[in-house]
GROMACS .gro file of C-alpha atoms in nm:
model
  226
    1THR     CA    1  -2.032   1.417  -0.275
    2ARG     CA    2  -1.903   1.576  -0.570
    3GLY     CA    3  -1.588   1.746  -0.722
    4TYR     CA    4  -1.239   1.604  -0.773
    5THR     CA    5  -0.887   1.610  -0.619
    6ALA     CA    6  -0.539   1.583  -0.802
    7VAL     CA    7  -0.200   1.583  -0.660
    8VAL     CA    8   0.132   1.545  -0.856
    9ASP     CA    9   0.448   1.508  -0.650
   10ALA     CA   10   0.803   1.497  -0.799
   11GLU     CA   11   1.111   1.423  -0.579
   12HIS     CA   12   1.490   1.429  -0.637
   13ALA     CA   13   1.737   1.311  -0.370
   14SER     CA   14   2.119   1.337  -0.411
   15ARG     CA   15   2.420   1.487  -0.265
   16ILE     CA   16   2.309   1.823  -0.414
   17THR     CA   17   2.017   1.809  -0.163
   18GLY     CA   18   2.225   1.680   0.120
   19SER     CA   19   2.088   1.330   0.103
   20THR     CA   20   2.287   1.026   0.146
   21PHE     CA   21   2.059   0.820  -0.051
   22ALA     CA   22   1.999   0.923  -0.418
   23HIS     CA   23   1.687   0.872  -0.630
   24ASP     CA   24   1.426   1.036  -0.867
   25ARG     CA   25   1.054   0.967  -0.761
   26ILE     CA   26   0.729   1.077  -0.916
   27SER     CA   27   0.378   1.011  -0.809
   28ALA     CA   28   0.031   1.109  -0.888
   29ASP     CA   29  -0.304   1.068  -0.693
   30GLY     CA   30  -0.663   1.174  -0.806
   31SER     CA   31  -1.015   1.117  -0.683
   32LEU     CA   32  -1.341   1.190  -0.853
   33TYR     CA   33  -1.697   1.218  -0.682
   34ARG     CA   34  -2.022   1.210  -0.868
   35ALA     CA   35  -2.357   1.249  -0.708
   36PHE     CA   36  -2.671   1.092  -0.861
   37GLY     CA   37  -3.041   1.195  -0.760
   38ARG     CA   38  -3.138   1.497  -0.540
   39PRO     CA   39  -2.856   1.671  -0.391
   40PRO     CA   40  -2.843   1.693   0.001
   41VAL     CA   41  -3.093   1.935   0.148
   42ASN     CA   42  -2.997   1.874   0.518
   43GLU     CA   43  -2.738   1.629   0.586
   44GLU     CA   44  -2.845   1.620   0.968
   45GLU     CA   45  -3.169   1.487   0.847
   46GLY     CA   46  -2.988   1.218   0.624
   47THR     CA   47  -3.111   1.339   0.294
   48THR     CA   48  -2.775   1.262   0.097
   49PRO     CA   49  -2.752   1.132  -0.249
   50ILE     CA   50  -2.621   0.826  -0.388
   51VAL     CA   51  -2.234   0.892  -0.472
   52LEU     CA   52  -1.988   0.726  -0.705
   53ALA     CA   53  -1.635   0.765  -0.581
   54LEU     CA   54  -1.336   0.683  -0.805
   55HIS     CA   55  -0.958   0.705  -0.678
   56GLY     CA   56  -0.651   0.620  -0.861
   57ARG     CA   57  -0.276   0.624  -0.766
   58ALA     CA   58   0.041   0.572  -0.990
   59GLY     CA   59   0.395   0.622  -0.890
   60TRP     CA   60   0.758   0.525  -0.996
   61VAL     CA   61   1.091   0.564  -0.824
   62ARG     CA   62   1.446   0.497  -0.960
   63PRO     CA   63   1.761   0.469  -0.739
   64LEU     CA   64   2.069   0.663  -0.850
   65ALA     CA   65   2.417   0.512  -0.832
   66GLY     CA   66   2.563   0.828  -0.669
   67ASP     CA   67   2.481   0.694  -0.330
   68ARG     CA   68   2.683   0.374  -0.352
   69ASP     CA   69   3.011   0.549  -0.219
   70ALA     CA   70   2.821   0.723   0.063
   71LEU     CA   71   2.665   0.387   0.155
   72GLY     CA   72   3.004   0.209   0.151
   73LEU     CA   73   2.908   0.001  -0.145
   74THR     CA   74   3.173  -0.122  -0.396
   75GLY     CA   75   3.139  -0.212  -0.764
   76ASP     CA   76   2.910  -0.067  -1.028
   77GLY     CA   77   2.540  -0.077  -1.035
   78ALA     CA   78   2.214   0.103  -0.900
   79GLY     CA   79   2.192   0.254  -0.561
   80ILE     CA   80   1.971   0.163  -0.278
   81LEU     CA   81   1.626   0.291  -0.234
   82HIS     CA   82   1.546   0.404   0.118
   83PRO     CA   83   1.231   0.226   0.251
   84ARG     CA   84   1.034   0.544   0.280
   85ALA     CA   85   1.094   0.629  -0.084
   86ARG     CA   86   0.929   0.290  -0.189
   87PHE     CA   87   0.567   0.225  -0.274
   88TYR     CA   88   0.321   0.026  -0.071
   89ALA     CA   89  -0.040  -0.072  -0.095
   90GLY     CA   90  -0.283  -0.225   0.152
   91GLY     CA   91  -0.497  -0.056   0.427
   92MET     CA   92  -0.788   0.149   0.489
   93GLN     CA   93  -0.687   0.417   0.256
   94SER     CA   94  -0.566   0.171   0.000
   95VAL     CA   95  -0.661  -0.179  -0.096
   96ARG     CA   96  -0.911  -0.279   0.169
   97GLY     CA   97  -0.892  -0.662   0.248
   98PHE     CA   98  -0.510  -0.625   0.313
   99ALA     CA   99  -0.351  -0.474   0.616
  100GLU     CA  100  -0.138  -0.158   0.611
  101ASN     CA  101   0.138  -0.208   0.343
  102GLU     CA  102   0.076  -0.591   0.321
  103LEU     CA  103   0.002  -0.567  -0.061
  104GLY     CA  104   0.326  -0.617  -0.243
  105PRO     CA  105   0.656  -0.755  -0.233
  106ARG     CA  106   0.734  -0.918   0.118
  107VAL     CA  107   1.003  -1.135   0.281
  108LEU     CA  108   0.980  -1.373   0.562
  109GLN     CA  109   1.190  -1.297   0.853
  110ALA     CA  110   1.311  -1.501   1.129
  111ARG     CA  111   1.531  -1.437   1.409
  112ASN     CA  112   1.885  -1.562   1.399
  113ALA     CA  113   1.840  -1.746   1.712
  114SER     CA  114   1.526  -1.940   1.561
  115LEU     CA  115   1.742  -2.060   1.271
  116LEU     CA  116   2.017  -2.182   1.485
  117ALA     CA  117   1.767  -2.371   1.710
  118ALA     CA  118   1.628  -2.540   1.381
  119GLY     CA  119   1.968  -2.662   1.286
  120CYS     CA  120   2.125  -2.400   1.074
  121THR     CA  121   2.468  -2.254   1.135
  122ASN     CA  122   2.591  -1.891   1.110
  123ALA     CA  123   2.761  -2.006   0.789
  124THR     CA  124   2.460  -2.146   0.618
  125ILE     CA  125   2.276  -1.846   0.719
  126ALA     CA  126   2.523  -1.607   0.565
  127ASP     CA  127   2.560  -1.792   0.236
  128GLY     CA  128   2.189  -1.841   0.197
  129SER     CA  129   2.192  -2.228   0.218
  130CYS     CA  130   2.014  -2.259   0.565
  131ASP     CA  131   1.673  -2.449   0.559
  132PRO     CA  132   1.433  -2.256   0.743
  133SER     CA  133   1.147  -2.542   0.719
  134GLY     CA  134   1.222  -2.634   1.092
  135VAL     CA  135   1.139  -2.300   1.226
  136PRO     CA  136   0.806  -2.279   1.394
  137SER     CA  137   0.546  -2.073   1.214
  138GLY     CA  138   0.503  -1.868   1.502
  139ASP     CA  139   0.861  -1.734   1.465
  140LEU     CA  140   0.819  -1.635   1.126
  141PHE     CA  141   0.700  -1.297   1.036
  142PRO     CA  142   0.613  -1.157   0.682
  143ARG     CA  143   0.744  -0.798   0.630
  144PRO     CA  144   0.666  -0.560   0.340
  145VAL     CA  145   0.971  -0.447   0.142
  146GLY     CA  146   0.800  -0.214  -0.104
  147GLY     CA  147   0.839  -0.176  -0.460
  148SER     CA  148   0.968   0.061  -0.715
  149SER     CA  149   0.645   0.131  -0.886
  150VAL     CA  150   0.273   0.110  -0.812
  151VAL     CA  151  -0.058   0.140  -1.010
  152GLU     CA  152  -0.377   0.151  -0.776
  153GLY     CA  153  -0.730   0.229  -0.823
  154SER     CA  154  -1.074   0.188  -0.647
  155VAL     CA  155  -1.435   0.223  -0.739
  156GLU     CA  156  -1.694   0.298  -0.432
  157LEU     CA  157  -2.075   0.342  -0.464
  158ARG     CA  158  -2.212   0.502  -0.152
  159VAL     CA  159  -2.581   0.464  -0.085
  160PRO     CA  160  -2.780   0.633   0.195
  161LEU     CA  161  -2.970   0.362   0.408
  162MET     CA  162  -3.140   0.583   0.690
  163LYS     CA  163  -3.059   0.878   0.890
  164GLN     CA  164  -2.704   0.910   0.948
  165LEU     CA  165  -2.612   0.561   0.808
  166GLY     CA  166  -2.490   0.476   0.469
  167GLY     CA  167  -2.369   0.161   0.287
  168VAL     CA  168  -2.095   0.136   0.064
  169LEU     CA  169  -1.983  -0.132  -0.214
  170PHE     CA  170  -1.632  -0.113  -0.349
  171VAL     CA  171  -1.369  -0.286  -0.560
  172ASP     CA  172  -1.002  -0.203  -0.487
  173GLY     CA  173  -0.705  -0.311  -0.653
  174ALA     CA  174  -0.327  -0.249  -0.693
  175TYR     CA  175  -0.009  -0.370  -0.834
  176VAL     CA  176   0.332  -0.299  -0.653
  177GLY     CA  177   0.615  -0.364  -0.899
  178THR     CA  178   0.993  -0.420  -0.821
  179GLY     CA  179   1.143  -0.431  -1.166
  180GLY     CA  180   1.066  -0.080  -1.292
  181LEU     CA  181   0.874   0.019  -1.613
  182ASP     CA  182   1.098  -0.218  -1.834
  183SER     CA  183   0.996  -0.538  -1.646
  184PRO     CA  184   0.643  -0.499  -1.494
  185ALA     CA  185   0.610  -0.877  -1.442
  186HIS     CA  186   0.806  -0.854  -1.136
  187GLY     CA  187   0.571  -0.762  -0.826
  188LYS     CA  188   0.248  -0.851  -0.681
  189GLY     CA  189  -0.111  -0.733  -0.733
  190ALA     CA  190  -0.448  -0.816  -0.611
  191ILE     CA  191  -0.807  -0.708  -0.651
  192THR     CA  192  -1.040  -0.712  -0.339
  193PRO     CA  193  -1.422  -0.649  -0.348
  194GLY     CA  194  -1.602  -0.567  -0.043
  195GLY     CA  195  -1.865  -0.362   0.140
  196GLY     CA  196  -1.917  -0.152   0.434
  197PHE     CA  197  -2.098   0.114   0.654
  198ARG     CA  198  -2.059   0.499   0.721
  199TYR     CA  199  -2.233   0.656   1.029
  200ARG     CA  200  -2.214   1.021   1.059
  201SER     CA  201  -2.160   1.076   1.446
  202PRO     CA  202  -2.139   1.400   1.633
  203LEU     CA  203  -1.750   1.305   1.648
  204GLY     CA  204  -1.728   1.251   1.261
  205VAL     CA  205  -1.798   0.979   1.029
  206LEU     CA  206  -1.754   0.627   1.164
  207ARG     CA  207  -1.648   0.359   0.907
  208ILE     CA  208  -1.639  -0.003   0.894
  209ASP     CA  209  -1.512  -0.190   0.576
  210VAL     CA  210  -1.485  -0.564   0.511
  211GLY     CA  211  -1.260  -0.649   0.192
  212LEU     CA  212  -1.241  -1.017   0.057
  213ARG     CA  213  -0.879  -1.071  -0.030
  214PRO     CA  214  -0.744  -1.369  -0.255
  215VAL     CA  215  -0.672  -1.694  -0.074
  216GLY     CA  216  -0.378  -1.897  -0.176
  217SER     CA  217  -0.020  -2.014  -0.110
  218GLU     CA  218   0.262  -1.783  -0.142
  219ARG     CA  219   0.658  -1.836  -0.163
  220LEU     CA  220   0.839  -1.568  -0.004
  221PRO     CA  221   1.233  -1.517   0.043
  222GLY     CA  222   1.363  -1.569   0.383
  223VAL     CA  223   1.586  -1.320   0.582
  224ALA     CA  224   1.756  -1.345   0.907
  225ALA     CA  225   1.717  -1.057   1.197
  226VAL     CA  226   1.970  -1.045   1.473
   0.00000   0.00000   0.00000
């Protein structure tokens, strides 16, 4: 109901640390809780205050060219970011209204067999000229690929309703970028308002939240999976 938390994490991966992948990564996460009205006298009796909860997260990661040889890549350029080093948003602990990790850059995945059945060939799949419009929608699966930067925040107002039961109003938002700090326009973001309930049971706090996600069409690049 009151206080704050703050975490800063810095990470370096390279041959020096025994890693095949090479990157520099930094992230920060913080929360602030402010109680209004009379402080709780007895939580078992439901005498809890109104609480304003703020949360923020930001991060950035940069691939290093030092992993190109280890990964079998030729030529010059940046390295490859491991999926676990990337940033994602969406889910109950992030932007509610989106499924886990579903807010951010995504691709539309189709099995190789589905593309061949729709009239593509192995050659057109390999050179990117395959037209996947003939693939049934049930054979297409959106997959999050993560980003190289993230900015995320939420504002939550927790109001006691009755014994052991409280209500919540919130606004969540995040932006997951792919171009780094020098090109922030590449990426995807959203703001999702919503509400929910909290019930303090003997087993812990049970929560249900409903977030309203933006509705609209989206163009996704397609990839083939064996």
